[in-house]
Short mmCIF file of C-alpha atoms in Angstrom, two decimals:
data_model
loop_
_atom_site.label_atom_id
_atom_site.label_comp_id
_atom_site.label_asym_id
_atom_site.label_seq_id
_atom_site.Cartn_x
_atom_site.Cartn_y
_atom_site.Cartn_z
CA UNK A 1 80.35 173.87 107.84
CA UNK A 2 77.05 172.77 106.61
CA UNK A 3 78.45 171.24 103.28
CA UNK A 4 75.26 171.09 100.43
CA UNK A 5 77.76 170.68 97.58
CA UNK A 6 77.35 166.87 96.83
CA UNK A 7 76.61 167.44 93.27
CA UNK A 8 80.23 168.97 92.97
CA UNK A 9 81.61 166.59 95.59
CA UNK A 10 80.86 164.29 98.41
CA UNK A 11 83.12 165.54 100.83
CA UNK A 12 82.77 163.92 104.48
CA UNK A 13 83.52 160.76 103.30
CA UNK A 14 82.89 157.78 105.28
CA UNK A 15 86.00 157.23 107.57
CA UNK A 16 86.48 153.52 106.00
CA UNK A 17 87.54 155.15 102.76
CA UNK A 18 90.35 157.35 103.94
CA UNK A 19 91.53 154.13 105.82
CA UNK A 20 91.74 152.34 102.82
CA UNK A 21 93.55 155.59 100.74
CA UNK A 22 95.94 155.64 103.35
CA UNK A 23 96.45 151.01 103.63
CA UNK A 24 96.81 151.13 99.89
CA UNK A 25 99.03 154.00 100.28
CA UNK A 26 101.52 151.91 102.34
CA UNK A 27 100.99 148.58 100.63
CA UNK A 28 100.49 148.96 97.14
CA UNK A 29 103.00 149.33 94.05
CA UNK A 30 101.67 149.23 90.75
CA UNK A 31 98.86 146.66 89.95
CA UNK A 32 99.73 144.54 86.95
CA UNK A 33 103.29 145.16 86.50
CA UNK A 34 105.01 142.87 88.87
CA UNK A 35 104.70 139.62 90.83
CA UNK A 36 105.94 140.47 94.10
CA UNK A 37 103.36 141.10 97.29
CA UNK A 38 103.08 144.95 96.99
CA UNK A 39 102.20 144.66 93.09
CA UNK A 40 99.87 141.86 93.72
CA UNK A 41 98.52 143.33 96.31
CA UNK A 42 98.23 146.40 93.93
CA UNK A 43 96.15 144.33 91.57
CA UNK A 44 94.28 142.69 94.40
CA UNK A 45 92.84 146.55 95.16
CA UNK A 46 91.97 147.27 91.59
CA UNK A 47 89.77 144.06 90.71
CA UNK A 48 88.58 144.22 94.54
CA UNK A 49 86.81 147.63 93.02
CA UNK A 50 86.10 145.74 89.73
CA UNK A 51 84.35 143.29 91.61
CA UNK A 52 82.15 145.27 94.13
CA UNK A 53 81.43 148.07 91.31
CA UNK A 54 80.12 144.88 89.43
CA UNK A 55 78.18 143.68 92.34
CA UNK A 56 76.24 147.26 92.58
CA UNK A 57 75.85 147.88 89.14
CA UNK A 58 74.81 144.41 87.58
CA UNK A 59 77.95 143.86 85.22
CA UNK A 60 80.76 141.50 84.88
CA UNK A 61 84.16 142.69 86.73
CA UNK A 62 85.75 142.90 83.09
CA UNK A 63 82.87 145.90 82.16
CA UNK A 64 84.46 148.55 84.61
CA UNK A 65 86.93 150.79 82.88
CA UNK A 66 88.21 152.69 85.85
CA UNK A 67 88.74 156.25 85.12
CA UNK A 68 89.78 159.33 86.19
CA UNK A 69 86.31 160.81 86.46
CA UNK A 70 83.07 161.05 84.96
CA UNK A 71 84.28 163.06 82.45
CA UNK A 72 86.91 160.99 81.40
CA UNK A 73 84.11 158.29 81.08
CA UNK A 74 82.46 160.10 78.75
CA UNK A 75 84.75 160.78 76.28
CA UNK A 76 85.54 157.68 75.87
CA UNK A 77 82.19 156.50 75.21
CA UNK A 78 81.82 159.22 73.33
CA UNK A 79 84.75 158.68 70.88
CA UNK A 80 83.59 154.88 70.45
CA UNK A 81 79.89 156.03 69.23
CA UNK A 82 80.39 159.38 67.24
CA UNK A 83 81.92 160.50 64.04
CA UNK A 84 82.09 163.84 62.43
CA UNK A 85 78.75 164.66 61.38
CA UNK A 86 77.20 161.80 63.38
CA UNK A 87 73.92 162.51 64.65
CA UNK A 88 73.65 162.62 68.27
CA UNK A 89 70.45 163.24 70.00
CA UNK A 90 70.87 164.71 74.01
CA UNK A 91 68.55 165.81 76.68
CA UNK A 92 68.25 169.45 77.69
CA UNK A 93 69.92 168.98 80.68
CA UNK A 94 73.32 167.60 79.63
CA UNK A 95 76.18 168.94 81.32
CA UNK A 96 79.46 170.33 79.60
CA UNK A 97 80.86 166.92 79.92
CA UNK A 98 78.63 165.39 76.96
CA UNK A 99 78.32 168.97 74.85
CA UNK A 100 81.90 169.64 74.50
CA UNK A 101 82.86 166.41 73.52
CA UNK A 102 80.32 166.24 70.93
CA UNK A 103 81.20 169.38 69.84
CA UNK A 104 84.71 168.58 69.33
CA UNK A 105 83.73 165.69 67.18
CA UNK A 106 81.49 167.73 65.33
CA UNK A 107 78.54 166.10 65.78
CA UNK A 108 75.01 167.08 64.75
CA UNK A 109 73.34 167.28 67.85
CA UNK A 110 69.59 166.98 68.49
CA UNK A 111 68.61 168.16 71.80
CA UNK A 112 65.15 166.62 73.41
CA UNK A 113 62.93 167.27 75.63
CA UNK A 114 63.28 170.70 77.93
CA UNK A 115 60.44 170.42 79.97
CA UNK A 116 61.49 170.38 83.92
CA UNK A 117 60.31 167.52 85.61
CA UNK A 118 57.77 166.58 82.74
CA UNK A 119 59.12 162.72 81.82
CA UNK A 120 56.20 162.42 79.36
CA UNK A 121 57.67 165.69 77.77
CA UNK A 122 61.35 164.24 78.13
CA UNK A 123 60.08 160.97 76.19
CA UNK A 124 58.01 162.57 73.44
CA UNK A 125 60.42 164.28 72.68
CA UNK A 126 62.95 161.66 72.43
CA UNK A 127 60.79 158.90 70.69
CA UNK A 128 60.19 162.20 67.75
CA UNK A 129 64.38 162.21 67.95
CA UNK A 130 65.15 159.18 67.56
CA UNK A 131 62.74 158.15 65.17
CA UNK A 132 63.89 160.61 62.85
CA UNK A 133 67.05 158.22 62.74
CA UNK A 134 70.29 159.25 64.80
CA UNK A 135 73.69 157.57 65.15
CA UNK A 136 73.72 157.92 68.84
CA UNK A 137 72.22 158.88 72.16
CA UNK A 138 73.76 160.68 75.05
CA UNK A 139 71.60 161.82 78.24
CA UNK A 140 71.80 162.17 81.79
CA UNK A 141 69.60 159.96 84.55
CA UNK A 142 69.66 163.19 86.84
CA UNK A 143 69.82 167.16 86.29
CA UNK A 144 73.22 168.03 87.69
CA UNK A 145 71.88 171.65 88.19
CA UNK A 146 67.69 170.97 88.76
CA UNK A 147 68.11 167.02 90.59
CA UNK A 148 65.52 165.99 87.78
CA UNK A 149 65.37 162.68 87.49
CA UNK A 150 65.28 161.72 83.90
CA UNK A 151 63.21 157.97 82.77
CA UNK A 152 66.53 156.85 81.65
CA UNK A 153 64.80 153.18 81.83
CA UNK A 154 62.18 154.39 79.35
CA UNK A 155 64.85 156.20 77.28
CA UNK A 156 67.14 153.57 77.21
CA UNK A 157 63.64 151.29 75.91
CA UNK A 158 63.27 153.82 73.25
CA UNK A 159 67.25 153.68 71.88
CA UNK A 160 67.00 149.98 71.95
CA UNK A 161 63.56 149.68 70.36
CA UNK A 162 65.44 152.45 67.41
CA UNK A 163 68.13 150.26 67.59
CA UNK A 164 70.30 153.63 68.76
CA UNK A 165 73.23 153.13 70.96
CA UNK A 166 73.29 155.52 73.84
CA UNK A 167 75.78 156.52 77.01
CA UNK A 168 73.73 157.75 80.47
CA UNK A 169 75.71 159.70 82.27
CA UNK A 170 75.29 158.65 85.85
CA UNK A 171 77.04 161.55 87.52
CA UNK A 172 74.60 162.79 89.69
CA UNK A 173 72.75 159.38 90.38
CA UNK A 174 75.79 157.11 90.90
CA UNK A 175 75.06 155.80 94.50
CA UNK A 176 71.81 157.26 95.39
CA UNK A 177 69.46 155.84 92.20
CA UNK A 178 69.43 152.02 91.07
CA UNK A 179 71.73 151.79 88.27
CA UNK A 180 72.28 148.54 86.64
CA UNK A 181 73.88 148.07 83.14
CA UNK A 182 72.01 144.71 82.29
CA UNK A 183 68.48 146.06 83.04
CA UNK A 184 69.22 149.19 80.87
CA UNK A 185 71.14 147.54 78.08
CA UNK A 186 73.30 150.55 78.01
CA UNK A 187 76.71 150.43 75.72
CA UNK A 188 77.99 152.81 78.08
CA UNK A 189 77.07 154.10 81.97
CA UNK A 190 79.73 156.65 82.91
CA UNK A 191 80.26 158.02 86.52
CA UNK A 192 82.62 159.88 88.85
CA UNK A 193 84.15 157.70 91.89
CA UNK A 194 83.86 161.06 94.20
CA UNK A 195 80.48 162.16 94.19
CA UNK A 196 77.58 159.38 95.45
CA UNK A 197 80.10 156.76 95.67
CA UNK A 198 82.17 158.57 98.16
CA UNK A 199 85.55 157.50 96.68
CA UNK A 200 88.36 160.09 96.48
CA UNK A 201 88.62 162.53 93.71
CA UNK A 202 90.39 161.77 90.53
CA UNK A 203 88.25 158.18 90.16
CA UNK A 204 85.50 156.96 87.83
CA UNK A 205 83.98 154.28 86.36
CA UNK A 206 82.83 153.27 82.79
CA UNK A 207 80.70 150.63 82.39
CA UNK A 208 80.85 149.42 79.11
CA UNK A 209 78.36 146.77 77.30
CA UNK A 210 80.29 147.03 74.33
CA UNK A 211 83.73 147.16 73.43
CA UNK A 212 85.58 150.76 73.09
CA UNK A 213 88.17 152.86 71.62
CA UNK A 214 90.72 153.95 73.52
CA UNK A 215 91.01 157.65 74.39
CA UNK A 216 94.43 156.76 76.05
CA UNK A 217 97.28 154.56 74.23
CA UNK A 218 99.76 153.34 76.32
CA UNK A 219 100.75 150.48 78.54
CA UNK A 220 98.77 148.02 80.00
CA UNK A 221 100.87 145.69 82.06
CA UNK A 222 99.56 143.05 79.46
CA UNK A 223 100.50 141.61 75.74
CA UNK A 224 103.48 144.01 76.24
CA UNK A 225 105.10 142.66 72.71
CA UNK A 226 102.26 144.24 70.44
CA UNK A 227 101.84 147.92 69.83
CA UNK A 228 98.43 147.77 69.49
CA UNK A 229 96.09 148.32 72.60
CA UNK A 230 94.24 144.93 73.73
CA UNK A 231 91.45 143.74 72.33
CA UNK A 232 89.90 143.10 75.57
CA UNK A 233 88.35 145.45 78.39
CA UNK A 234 89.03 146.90 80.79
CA UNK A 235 92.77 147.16 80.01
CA UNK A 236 91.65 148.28 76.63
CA UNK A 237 90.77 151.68 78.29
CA UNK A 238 93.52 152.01 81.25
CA UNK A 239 96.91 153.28 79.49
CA UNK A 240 99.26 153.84 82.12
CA UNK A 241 99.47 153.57 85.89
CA UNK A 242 96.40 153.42 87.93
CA UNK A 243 95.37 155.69 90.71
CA UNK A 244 95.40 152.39 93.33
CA UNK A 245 95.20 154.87 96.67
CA UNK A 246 92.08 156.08 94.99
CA UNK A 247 90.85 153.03 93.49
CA UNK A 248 91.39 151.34 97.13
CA UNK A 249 88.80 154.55 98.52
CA UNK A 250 86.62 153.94 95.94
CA UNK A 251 85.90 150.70 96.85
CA UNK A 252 85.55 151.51 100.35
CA UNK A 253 83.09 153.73 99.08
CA UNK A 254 81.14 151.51 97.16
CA UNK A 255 81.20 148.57 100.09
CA UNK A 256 79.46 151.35 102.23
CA UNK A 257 76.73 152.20 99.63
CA UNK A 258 76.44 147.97 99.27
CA UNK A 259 75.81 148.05 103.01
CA UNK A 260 73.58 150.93 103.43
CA UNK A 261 71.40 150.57 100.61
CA UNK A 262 71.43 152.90 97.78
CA UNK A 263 67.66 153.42 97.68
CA UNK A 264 68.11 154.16 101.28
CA UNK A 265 70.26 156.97 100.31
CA UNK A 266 68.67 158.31 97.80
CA UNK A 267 65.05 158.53 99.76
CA UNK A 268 67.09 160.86 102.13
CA UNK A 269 68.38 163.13 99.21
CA UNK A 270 65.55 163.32 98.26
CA UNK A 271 63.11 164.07 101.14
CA UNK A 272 65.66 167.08 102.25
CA UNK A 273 65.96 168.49 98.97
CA UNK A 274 61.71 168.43 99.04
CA UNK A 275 61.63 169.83 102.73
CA UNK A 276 64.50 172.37 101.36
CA UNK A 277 62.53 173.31 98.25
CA UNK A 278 59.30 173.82 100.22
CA UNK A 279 61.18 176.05 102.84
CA UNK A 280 63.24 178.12 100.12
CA UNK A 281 59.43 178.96 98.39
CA UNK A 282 57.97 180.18 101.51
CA UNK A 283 60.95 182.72 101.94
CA UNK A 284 59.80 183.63 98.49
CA UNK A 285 62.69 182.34 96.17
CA UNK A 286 62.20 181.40 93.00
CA UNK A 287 62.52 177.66 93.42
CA UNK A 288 62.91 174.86 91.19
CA UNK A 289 61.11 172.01 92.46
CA UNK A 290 58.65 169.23 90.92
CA UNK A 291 58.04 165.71 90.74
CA UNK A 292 61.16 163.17 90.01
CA UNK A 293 63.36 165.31 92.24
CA UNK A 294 66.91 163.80 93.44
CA UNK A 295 68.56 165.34 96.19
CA UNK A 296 69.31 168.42 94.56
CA UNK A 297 67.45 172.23 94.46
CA UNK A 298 67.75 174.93 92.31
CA UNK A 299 66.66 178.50 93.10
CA UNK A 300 66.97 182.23 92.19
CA UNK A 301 67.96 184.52 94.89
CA UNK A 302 67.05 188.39 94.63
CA UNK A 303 71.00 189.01 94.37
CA UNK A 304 73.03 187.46 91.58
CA UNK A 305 73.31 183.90 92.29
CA UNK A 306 77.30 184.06 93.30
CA UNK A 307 76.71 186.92 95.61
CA UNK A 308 73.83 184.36 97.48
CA UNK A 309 76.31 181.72 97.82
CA UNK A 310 79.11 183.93 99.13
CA UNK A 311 77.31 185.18 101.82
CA UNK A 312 75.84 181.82 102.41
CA UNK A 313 79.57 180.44 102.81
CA UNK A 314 80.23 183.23 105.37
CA UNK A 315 77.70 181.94 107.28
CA UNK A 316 78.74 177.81 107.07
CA UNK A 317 77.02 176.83 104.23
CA UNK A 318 78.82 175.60 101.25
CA UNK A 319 76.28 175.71 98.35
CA UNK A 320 77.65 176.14 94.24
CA UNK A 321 76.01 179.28 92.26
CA UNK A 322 76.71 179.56 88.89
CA UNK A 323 75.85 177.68 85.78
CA UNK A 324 77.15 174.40 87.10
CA UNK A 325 78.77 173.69 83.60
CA UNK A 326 75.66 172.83 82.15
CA UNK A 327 74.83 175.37 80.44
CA UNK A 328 72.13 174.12 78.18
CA UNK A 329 70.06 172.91 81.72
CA UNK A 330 70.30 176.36 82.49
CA UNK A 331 69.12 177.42 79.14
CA UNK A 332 66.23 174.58 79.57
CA UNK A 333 64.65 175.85 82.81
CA UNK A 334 65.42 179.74 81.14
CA UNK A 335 68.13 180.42 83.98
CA UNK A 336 70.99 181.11 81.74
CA UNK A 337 71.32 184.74 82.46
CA UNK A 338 70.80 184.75 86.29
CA UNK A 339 72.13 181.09 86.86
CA UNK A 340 71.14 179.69 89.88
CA UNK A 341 71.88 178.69 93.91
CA UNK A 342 72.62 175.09 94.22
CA UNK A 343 71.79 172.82 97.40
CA UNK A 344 73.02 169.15 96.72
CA UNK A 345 72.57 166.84 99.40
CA UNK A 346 74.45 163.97 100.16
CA UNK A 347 74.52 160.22 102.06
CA UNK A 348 74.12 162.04 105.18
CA UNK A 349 71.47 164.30 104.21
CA UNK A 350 69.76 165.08 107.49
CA UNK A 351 66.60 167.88 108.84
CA UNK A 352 69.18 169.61 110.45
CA UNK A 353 71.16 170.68 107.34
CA UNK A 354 67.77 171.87 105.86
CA UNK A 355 67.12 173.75 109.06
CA UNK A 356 70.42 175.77 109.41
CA UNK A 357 70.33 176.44 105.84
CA UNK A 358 66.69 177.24 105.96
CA UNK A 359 67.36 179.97 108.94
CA UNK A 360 70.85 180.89 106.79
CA UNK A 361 68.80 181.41 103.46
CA UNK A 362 66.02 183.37 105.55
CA UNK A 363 68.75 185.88 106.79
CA UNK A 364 70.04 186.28 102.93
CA UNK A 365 66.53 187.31 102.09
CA UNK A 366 66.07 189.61 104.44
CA UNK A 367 69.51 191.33 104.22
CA UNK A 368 69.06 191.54 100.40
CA UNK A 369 65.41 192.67 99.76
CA UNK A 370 66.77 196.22 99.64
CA UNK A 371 69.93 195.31 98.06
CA UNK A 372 69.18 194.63 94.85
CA UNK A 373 72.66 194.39 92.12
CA UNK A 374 72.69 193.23 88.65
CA UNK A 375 72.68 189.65 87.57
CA UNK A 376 76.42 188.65 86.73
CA UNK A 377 75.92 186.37 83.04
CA UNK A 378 75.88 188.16 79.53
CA UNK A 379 73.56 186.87 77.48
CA UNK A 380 74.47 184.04 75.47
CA UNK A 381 73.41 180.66 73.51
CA UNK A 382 75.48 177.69 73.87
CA UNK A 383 74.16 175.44 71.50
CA UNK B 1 106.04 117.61 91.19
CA UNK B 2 103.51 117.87 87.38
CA UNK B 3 102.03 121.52 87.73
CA UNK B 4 99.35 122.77 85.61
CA UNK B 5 99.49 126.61 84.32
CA UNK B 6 95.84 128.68 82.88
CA UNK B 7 97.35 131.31 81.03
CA UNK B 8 94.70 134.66 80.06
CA UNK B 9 94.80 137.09 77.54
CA UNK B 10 94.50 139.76 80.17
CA UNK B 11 95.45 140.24 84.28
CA UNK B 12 91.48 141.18 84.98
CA UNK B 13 90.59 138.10 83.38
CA UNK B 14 93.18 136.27 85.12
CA UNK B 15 91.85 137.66 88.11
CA UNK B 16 88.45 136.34 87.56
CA UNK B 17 89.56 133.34 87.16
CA UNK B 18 91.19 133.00 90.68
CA UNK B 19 87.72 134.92 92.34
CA UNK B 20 85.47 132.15 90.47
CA UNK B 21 87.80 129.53 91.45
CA UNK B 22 88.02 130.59 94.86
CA UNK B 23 84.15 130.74 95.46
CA UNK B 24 84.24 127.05 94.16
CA UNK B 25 86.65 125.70 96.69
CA UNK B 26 89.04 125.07 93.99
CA UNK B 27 92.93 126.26 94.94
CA UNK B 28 94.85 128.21 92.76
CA UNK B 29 97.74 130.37 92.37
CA UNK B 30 97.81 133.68 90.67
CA UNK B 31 101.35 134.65 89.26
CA UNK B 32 102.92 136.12 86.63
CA UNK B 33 103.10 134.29 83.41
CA UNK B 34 106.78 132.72 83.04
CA UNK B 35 108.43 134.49 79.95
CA UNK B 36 109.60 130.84 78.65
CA UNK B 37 105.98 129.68 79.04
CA UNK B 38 104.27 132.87 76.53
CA UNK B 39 106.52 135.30 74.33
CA UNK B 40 103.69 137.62 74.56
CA UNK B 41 104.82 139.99 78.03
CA UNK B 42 103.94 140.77 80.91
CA UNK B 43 100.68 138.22 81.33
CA UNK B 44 99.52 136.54 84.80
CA UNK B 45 98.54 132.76 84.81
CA UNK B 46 97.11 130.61 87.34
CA UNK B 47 99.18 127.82 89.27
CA UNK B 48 97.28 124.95 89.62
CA UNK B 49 97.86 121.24 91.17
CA UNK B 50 97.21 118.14 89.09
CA UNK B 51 94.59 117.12 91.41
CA UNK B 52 92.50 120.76 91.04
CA UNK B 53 92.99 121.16 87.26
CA UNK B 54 90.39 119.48 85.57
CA UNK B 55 88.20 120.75 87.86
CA UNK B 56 89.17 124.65 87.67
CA UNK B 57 89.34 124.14 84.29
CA UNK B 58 85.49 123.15 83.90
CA UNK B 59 84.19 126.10 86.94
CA UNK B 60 86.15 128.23 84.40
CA UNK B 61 84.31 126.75 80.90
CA UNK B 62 81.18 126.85 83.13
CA UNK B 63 81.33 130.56 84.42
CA UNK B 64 82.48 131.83 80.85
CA UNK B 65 86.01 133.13 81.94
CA UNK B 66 88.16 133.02 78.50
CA UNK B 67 91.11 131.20 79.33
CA UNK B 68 94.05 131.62 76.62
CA UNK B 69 95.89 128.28 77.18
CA UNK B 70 96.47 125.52 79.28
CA UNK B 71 99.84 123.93 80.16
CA UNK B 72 101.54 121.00 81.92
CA UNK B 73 104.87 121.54 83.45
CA UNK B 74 106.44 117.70 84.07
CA UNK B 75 108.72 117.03 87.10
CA UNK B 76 111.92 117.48 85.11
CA UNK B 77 110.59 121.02 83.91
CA UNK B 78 109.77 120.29 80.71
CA UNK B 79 106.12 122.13 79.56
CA UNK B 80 103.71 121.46 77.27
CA UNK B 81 100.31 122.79 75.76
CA UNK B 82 97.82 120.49 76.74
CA UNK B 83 93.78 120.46 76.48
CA UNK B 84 92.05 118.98 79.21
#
């Protein structure tokens, strides 16, 4: 299989981290509830990941709320920043993960700055926003759907210059784009464990500049008399027992992208997902391709999207059609009734991916010029 | 044998303690806090020897690790809060 689904998942993980799943597996009880060796060794693993998720992202070891996933991240940034009726300005390219949240809380939400790869557009639009006054800011450093790469470092000048505190959700650029929470001055960075850092499913981080509320209430391991949640992070935002198999991957994960350079990566990402862009326009997709491009490509096929990616699977490649839960990017780039094809390259991004999907796509145009069928998405407006 | 004990208001802190301490050559212990020594539950400390503490004690002032509180434990058990 030619897998091209690294926005969803990385999924041939670096051996090292299913070593350490399995070690942790066999050595670790639970981290911060014991003294013996297989609890300490427990806790060993879990500030181990503290430490080297620190060490990549320019933070103290305290400032990484481990999490479930990206998602999880979120919400509890989320919930420490909004209120009811708090106004929230986003990007056009947020993905379910910050609009449903904010929906839930109610939250009058200002969205900025639709332009594909336009930053000037993106920060325009944003200055206007937050000018006008807003409680918070919530946006995304790439397009989980387009691979536009947003000038969070700009945005993030803005919000502090406004005086705004704002979350970047680091989902898509999370191992393969510099991301530092002291540079940005972020309050909080949120990101899955599974996707550019190669961990295992089911982990996250939150890096948090600021303290939080808890999403979770529960126990800690620590200050066990009270029944109030601690003060002080990270344990502040890890009720209950830790996913220390995962946690043990994760950092396996992280010491690889330490090693290998996560500009290194991302230059790879990115120079497929160009050469793939160029090739899909030639074969005369629509294509949706520009300047500040991650690793990931968007394009129309003449068959609804989901129909492209099925045959595609049947012949190796594992691409995601859809709307890619982000609903509003789709309704940015005017894709929401068609959706799109997704290629999402990962650490091992290579020419020869590009080239057997390249010949794969080439046969999907040819075998559907004639084949025309309806597109599969009603209508609809999701904000 | 007089032992000294850092207790922390939190395991992660605790733990930073013992990396930082580590990295400066200083030895340490990390353990779970004894339930005589803080009411509060289910803390860790760190162990240290007489001859290490002041030292640990200042690498820990120095690289900002909040420490909750120190104590002496004397050869016939006896413990007591000290500030060093």
């Amino acid at each position: 299989m030619i897998y091209l689904d690294n926005g969803a998942t990385s999924f041939h993980k670096p051996a090292a981290v299913k070593k350490a799943v399995m070690d942790a597996m066999d050595r670790c009880a639970n981290p911060g509830r014991g003294g013996y060796a297989a609890a300490m060794e427990a806790a060993r693993q879990v500030y181990r990941c503290r430490e080297l998720a620190g060490e990549l992202f320019d933070c103290r070891p305290e400032q990484v709320v481990l999490t479930s996933n990206c998602t999880h991240g979120l919400n509890i940034g989320i919930r420490t920043l909004v209120r009811p009726g708090s106004k929230v300005v986003i990007s056009g390219f947020e993905h379910n993960a910050v609009t449903r949240p904010l929906h839930a809380m109610n939250a009058n939400i200002t969205v900025a700055g639709r332009r594909l790869f336009d930053p000037e557009d993106t920060l325009v639009a944003f200055e206007k926003a937050l000018r006008g006054g807003a409680d918070a800011a919530v946006f995304t450093h790439v397009s989980n759907v387009f691979g536009y790469i947003l000038p969070v470092r700009e945005i993030s000048r803005l919000c502090r210059r406004y005086g705004v505190p704002f979350i970047i959700d680091a989902a898509q650029s999370a191992g393969s784009q510099s991301v530092k929470l002291d540079d940005l001055g972020a309050d909080f960075i949120a990101m899955p464990g599974h996707k550019g850092l190669l961990g295992p499913q089911g982990t996250g981080l939150l890096l948090c500049g600021r303290g939080i509320e808890p999403l979770l209430y529960g126990g800690t391991g620590n200050q066990s008399i009270f029944q109030q949640m601690p003060e002080d992070l990270p344990e502040r935002g890890e009720a209950g027992t830790m996913n220390v198999p995962g946690i043990a991957g994760l950092s396996a994960g992280v010491r690889y992208l330490l090693e290998s350079g996560v500009e290194t990566i991302g230059r790879k990402e990115s120079e497929q997902a160009k050469r793939c862009a160029k090739g899909l326009e030639k074969l005369g997709f629509q294509v949706f391709s520009g300047r500040n491009q991650g690793g990931t490509v968007s394009f129309v096929p003449k068959v609804d999207c989901e129909s492209a990616a099925e045959f595609l699977a049947k012949m190796g490649i594992a691409v995601r059609a859809g709307l890619h839960c982000a609903p509003l990017a789709h309704e940015s780039a005017g894709t929401l009734e068609t959706g799109t094809v997704r290629v999402s390259f990962g650490y091992d991004a290579a020419c020869w991916q590009t080239d057997k999907f390249l010949a794969a796509a080439g046969k999907l145009q040819n075998k559907t010029e004639k084949n025309k069928i309806s597109y599969c998405y009603p209508r609809g407006n999701p904000l | 044998m007089k032992t000294y004990f850092v207790t922390f208001r939190s395991v992660t802190f605790a733990q930073r303690g013992e990396s930082v301490l580590k990295k400066s050559g200083v030895n340490c212990v990390l353990q779970r806090t004894p339930r005589w020594m803080e009411a509060q539950g289910c803390g860790y400390c760190l162990r240290l020897s007489v001859k290490d503490a002041v030292q640990a004690v200042n690498v820990l002032r120095q690289k900002q690790v909040p420490m909750r509180k120190i104590y002496l434990q004397a050869e016939d058990g006896d413990i007591q809060e000290v500030q060093l």
